[in-house]
Amino acid sequence: MPLRLGILGGTFDPVHLGHLRAAEEAMETLGLDEVDFVPAAHPPHKTQKKILSFETRWHMLQLAIFGNPRFRLSDMELRIPGKSYTVNTLRRFRKCNPGAELFFLVGCDAFFEMNTWYHFAEIFSLASIVVLCRAECSLEQILSFAVGNVSGLYEADYAKCQIRHPQLCTIYKLFNTRLDISSTRIRELAAQGRSLRYLVPDNLWGYIGENGLYRKDCEGAHLELARNCDG
Ligand code: ATP
Ligand code: MG
């Protein structure tokens, strides 16, 4: 049986329970062998924003996935020079995992922006796409996006909640438990020194608090941490 490999890319600034639960449900529903979390090393969409260093985001991911033998952490985007483009990441995953079936997990907010991504059409031939619900999103909306932006030959299979194409990979809509959690919200709460309990794993909340991450009054310490980790 070929390896069924899930890939969840993101900035993960920080990772939270919305990411972890959606990945867990995708793994269970689609019978994936593992899910690789791929933090963006140089996110093309977030260049204006200040984000924590790759090493700090990586460490937070390590804490968050600890104890789940099927969750892995991938430094693929660190190893690819230049901006972190999903198409390059998936090409590299294909090369490193010959014979594996790839499932690219993406939240519906990001899915509907994929037409702005670098060489986006190729993504649809490199991996099956699994659209994770964050907000209301229907199979019709996913179909019309795929037809309008990628190929007119996509057809919906409503019974299976899939969108199929004669040559390209299948697009799945996952009925995951919707958790309205975002990293943006977590950064706002952390900046005010408020509780992050039940939004991120406890060990990660502890780490964010101990290091004053996202605290405006701890900006120096936070930058210092990033610098130390950058070596
Ligand atoms: P930010 O608020 O900084 O944009 P975020 O919470 O959206 O952060 P990202 O790192 O941007 O987190 O997301 C990585 C991927 O995970 C994206 O595909 C995103 O749509 C998806 N995702 C993020 N949060 C959730 C959630 N609560 N449920 C399902 N998918 C999610
Ligand atoms: Mg986001």
Coordinates of C-alpha atoms and ligand atoms in Angstrom, one line a residue:
M1 CA 0.0 0.0 0.0
P2 CA 1.5 3.4 -0.9
L3 CA 2.1 5.8 1.9
R4 CA -0.7 8.3 2.3
L5 CA 1.0 11.5 3.4
G6 CA -0.8 14.6 4.7
I7 CA 1.0 17.9 4.4
L8 CA -0.1 21.0 6.4
G9 CA 1.8 24.1 5.5
G10 CA 1.5 27.4 7.4
T11 CA 3.2 30.2 9.2
F12 CA 2.3 28.7 12.6
D13 CA 2.9 31.9 14.5
P14 CA 1.9 30.1 16.7
V15 CA 0.4 26.7 16.0
H16 CA -2.9 26.2 17.8
L17 CA -5.6 23.6 18.5
G18 CA -7.5 24.6 15.3
H19 CA -4.5 23.3 13.2
L20 CA -4.0 20.2 15.4
R21 CA -7.6 19.1 15.5
A22 CA -8.1 19.6 11.7
A23 CA -5.0 17.6 11.0
E24 CA -6.1 14.8 13.3
E25 CA -9.6 14.6 11.7
A26 CA -8.1 14.7 8.2
M27 CA -5.8 11.8 9.2
E28 CA -8.7 9.8 10.5
T29 CA -11.2 10.5 7.8
L30 CA -8.8 10.0 4.8
G31 CA -6.8 7.1 6.4
L32 CA -3.6 9.1 6.2
D33 CA -0.4 7.4 7.6
E34 CA 1.0 10.6 8.9
V35 CA 0.7 14.4 8.7
D36 CA 3.8 16.5 8.2
F37 CA 3.6 20.1 9.5
V38 CA 5.6 22.3 7.3
P39 CA 6.4 25.8 8.7
A40 CA 7.1 28.4 6.1
A41 CA 10.6 29.6 6.3
H42 CA 10.1 32.7 4.2
P43 CA 6.3 33.2 3.8
P44 CA 5.5 35.0 0.6
H45 CA 2.2 36.3 1.8
K46 CA 3.4 37.7 5.1
T47 CA 6.4 39.7 4.1
Q48 CA 5.0 43.0 5.6
K49 CA 4.4 41.4 9.0
K50 CA 6.9 40.7 11.7
I51 CA 6.8 37.1 12.5
L52 CA 8.7 35.0 15.1
S53 CA 11.9 33.3 13.8
F54 CA 11.6 30.0 12.1
E55 CA 13.4 28.4 15.0
T56 CA 11.0 29.7 17.6
R57 CA 7.9 28.7 15.5
W58 CA 9.6 25.3 15.0
H59 CA 10.1 24.8 18.7
M60 CA 6.5 25.7 19.4
L61 CA 5.4 23.1 16.8
Q62 CA 7.7 20.5 18.5
L63 CA 6.0 21.2 21.8
A64 CA 2.5 21.0 20.2
I65 CA 2.8 17.8 18.3
F66 CA 4.7 16.0 21.1
G67 CA 3.1 12.6 21.9
N68 CA 1.3 12.1 18.6
P69 CA 3.4 9.5 16.7
R70 CA 1.7 10.3 13.4
F71 CA 2.4 14.0 13.4
R72 CA 5.8 15.0 12.1
L73 CA 7.7 18.2 11.6
S74 CA 9.3 19.0 8.3
D75 CA 12.0 21.5 7.6
M76 CA 11.4 21.2 3.9
E77 CA 10.8 24.9 3.4
L78 CA 14.0 25.8 5.2
R79 CA 16.0 23.7 2.8
I80 CA 14.5 25.3 -0.3
P81 CA 16.2 28.7 -0.9
G82 CA 14.1 31.8 -1.5
K83 CA 10.4 32.4 -0.7
S84 CA 8.4 29.4 0.6
Y85 CA 6.2 28.6 -2.4
T86 CA 3.8 25.6 -1.9
V87 CA 4.4 24.4 -5.5
N88 CA 8.1 24.0 -4.8
T89 CA 7.5 22.3 -1.5
L90 CA 5.1 19.8 -3.0
R91 CA 7.5 19.1 -5.9
R92 CA 10.2 18.3 -3.3
F93 CA 7.8 16.1 -1.3
R94 CA 7.0 14.2 -4.5
K95 CA 10.7 13.7 -5.2
C96 CA 11.6 12.6 -1.6
N97 CA 8.6 10.2 -1.3
P98 CA 8.3 8.3 -4.6
G99 CA 5.1 6.3 -4.8
A100 CA 3.5 8.1 -1.9
E101 CA 0.0 9.7 -2.3
L102 CA 0.2 13.3 -1.2
F103 CA -2.7 15.2 0.5
F104 CA -2.2 18.9 0.8
L105 CA -4.4 20.1 3.7
V106 CA -5.5 23.7 3.5
G107 CA -8.0 25.8 5.4
C108 CA -10.9 27.2 3.3
D109 CA -9.7 30.8 3.7
A110 CA -6.4 29.9 2.2
F111 CA -7.9 27.6 -0.5
F112 CA -10.0 30.5 -2.0
E113 CA -6.8 32.5 -2.3
M114 CA -4.8 29.8 -4.1
N115 CA -5.3 31.5 -7.4
T116 CA -2.9 34.2 -6.2
W117 CA -0.2 31.6 -5.3
Y118 CA 2.9 31.1 -7.4
H119 CA 2.3 28.5 -10.2
F120 CA -0.9 27.5 -8.4
A121 CA -2.4 25.4 -11.2
E122 CA 0.5 22.9 -10.9
I123 CA -0.4 22.3 -7.2
F124 CA -3.6 20.6 -8.4
S125 CA -1.6 18.0 -10.2
L126 CA 1.0 17.4 -7.5
A127 CA -1.3 16.5 -4.6
S128 CA -4.9 15.9 -3.6
I129 CA -6.2 18.9 -1.9
V130 CA -8.1 18.6 1.4
V131 CA -10.1 21.7 2.2
L132 CA -10.5 22.2 5.9
C133 CA -13.6 24.1 7.1
R134 CA -12.9 27.2 9.2
A135 CA -16.0 29.2 8.0
E136 CA -19.0 28.2 6.1
C137 CA -18.0 26.7 2.7
S138 CA -19.9 24.5 0.4
L139 CA -18.8 21.9 -2.2
E140 CA -20.4 24.1 -4.9
Q141 CA -18.1 27.0 -3.9
I142 CA -15.1 24.8 -4.1
L143 CA -16.2 23.4 -7.4
S144 CA -16.8 26.8 -9.0
F145 CA -13.4 28.0 -7.7
A146 CA -11.6 24.9 -9.3
V147 CA -13.6 25.2 -12.5
G148 CA -13.0 29.0 -12.8
N149 CA -9.3 28.9 -11.9
V150 CA -7.9 25.5 -12.8
S151 CA -9.9 23.4 -15.3
G152 CA -13.5 23.2 -16.6
L153 CA -13.3 19.4 -16.4
Y154 CA -13.8 19.2 -12.7
E155 CA -17.0 17.5 -11.5
A156 CA -18.5 17.2 -8.1
D157 CA -19.3 13.8 -6.4
Y158 CA -21.8 15.1 -3.8
A159 CA -22.2 11.7 -2.1
K160 CA -18.5 11.5 -1.4
C161 CA -18.0 15.2 -1.0
Q162 CA -15.2 15.2 -3.6
I163 CA -14.4 17.0 -6.7
R164 CA -12.8 14.8 -9.4
H165 CA -11.0 15.5 -12.6
P166 CA -9.9 13.0 -15.3
Q167 CA -6.2 14.0 -15.0
L168 CA -5.7 16.1 -12.0
C169 CA -5.8 15.0 -8.3
T170 CA -9.1 14.9 -6.3
I171 CA -10.2 17.8 -4.1
Y172 CA -11.8 16.7 -0.9
K173 CA -14.0 18.8 1.4
L174 CA -13.5 17.7 5.0
F175 CA -16.4 18.0 7.5
N176 CA -14.1 18.7 10.4
T177 CA -15.2 20.1 13.7
R178 CA -15.0 23.8 13.2
L179 CA -12.8 25.6 15.8
D180 CA -12.8 29.3 15.3
I181 CA -9.2 29.8 16.5
S182 CA -6.6 31.8 14.7
S183 CA -2.9 32.6 15.3
T184 CA -3.9 36.3 15.0
R185 CA -6.3 36.0 17.9
I186 CA -3.7 34.2 20.0
R187 CA -1.1 36.9 19.3
E188 CA -3.6 39.5 20.4
L189 CA -4.4 37.7 23.6
A190 CA -0.8 37.0 24.4
A191 CA 0.1 40.6 23.8
Q192 CA -2.4 41.5 26.5
G193 CA -1.0 38.8 28.8
R194 CA -4.3 37.0 28.7
S195 CA -4.9 33.2 29.1
L196 CA -4.3 31.0 26.1
R197 CA -5.7 27.9 27.9
Y198 CA -7.9 25.7 25.6
L199 CA -6.6 27.5 22.5
V200 CA -3.1 26.0 22.4
P201 CA -1.7 22.9 24.1
D202 CA -0.7 23.6 27.8
N203 CA 3.0 23.1 27.3
L204 CA 2.9 25.7 24.4
W205 CA 1.0 28.2 26.5
G206 CA 3.7 27.8 29.2
Y207 CA 6.5 28.4 26.7
I208 CA 4.8 31.5 25.2
G209 CA 4.3 32.9 28.7
E210 CA 7.8 32.1 30.0
N211 CA 9.5 33.7 27.0
G212 CA 7.1 36.7 26.8
L213 CA 6.4 35.9 23.2
Y214 CA 4.1 38.4 21.5
R215 CA 4.2 40.7 24.5
K216 CA 4.7 44.3 23.4
D217 CA 6.5 45.1 26.6
C218 CA 8.8 42.1 26.0
E219 CA 9.7 43.0 22.5
G220 CA 13.4 43.1 23.3
A221 CA 13.4 39.6 24.9
H222 CA 11.4 38.3 22.0
L223 CA 13.8 39.6 19.4
E224 CA 16.7 38.3 21.6
L225 CA 15.1 34.9 21.6
A226 CA 14.8 35.0 17.8
R227 CA 18.4 36.1 17.4
N228 CA 19.7 33.4 19.8
C229 CA 17.9 30.8 17.9
D230 CA 19.0 32.1 14.5
G231 CA 22.5 31.4 15.8
Ligands
ATP1 P1 -3.0 33.9 11.0 O1 -4.2 34.3 11.8 O2 -1.7 34.5 11.4 O3 -3.2 33.9 9.5 P2 -3.8 31.1 11.1 O4 -4.5 30.7 12.3 O5 -4.6 31.3 9.8 O6 -2.8 32.3 11.4 P3 -1.8 29.8 9.5 O7 -0.5 29.4 9.9 O8 -2.0 31.0 8.6 O9 -2.7 30.0 10.8 O10 -2.6 28.5 8.9 C1 -2.0 27.4 8.3 C2 -3.1 26.6 7.6 O11 -4.0 26.1 8.6 C3 -3.9 27.4 6.6 O12 -4.2 26.5 5.5 C4 -5.1 27.7 7.4 O13 -6.3 28.0 6.6 C5 -5.3 26.5 8.3 N1 -6.0 26.8 9.5 C6 -5.6 27.7 10.4 N2 -6.5 27.8 11.5 C7 -7.4 26.8 11.2 C8 -8.6 26.4 12.0 N3 -8.9 26.9 13.1 N4 -9.3 25.3 11.4 C9 -8.9 24.8 10.2 N5 -7.8 25.2 9.5 C10 -7.1 26.2 10.0
MG2 MG -3.8 32.3 8.1

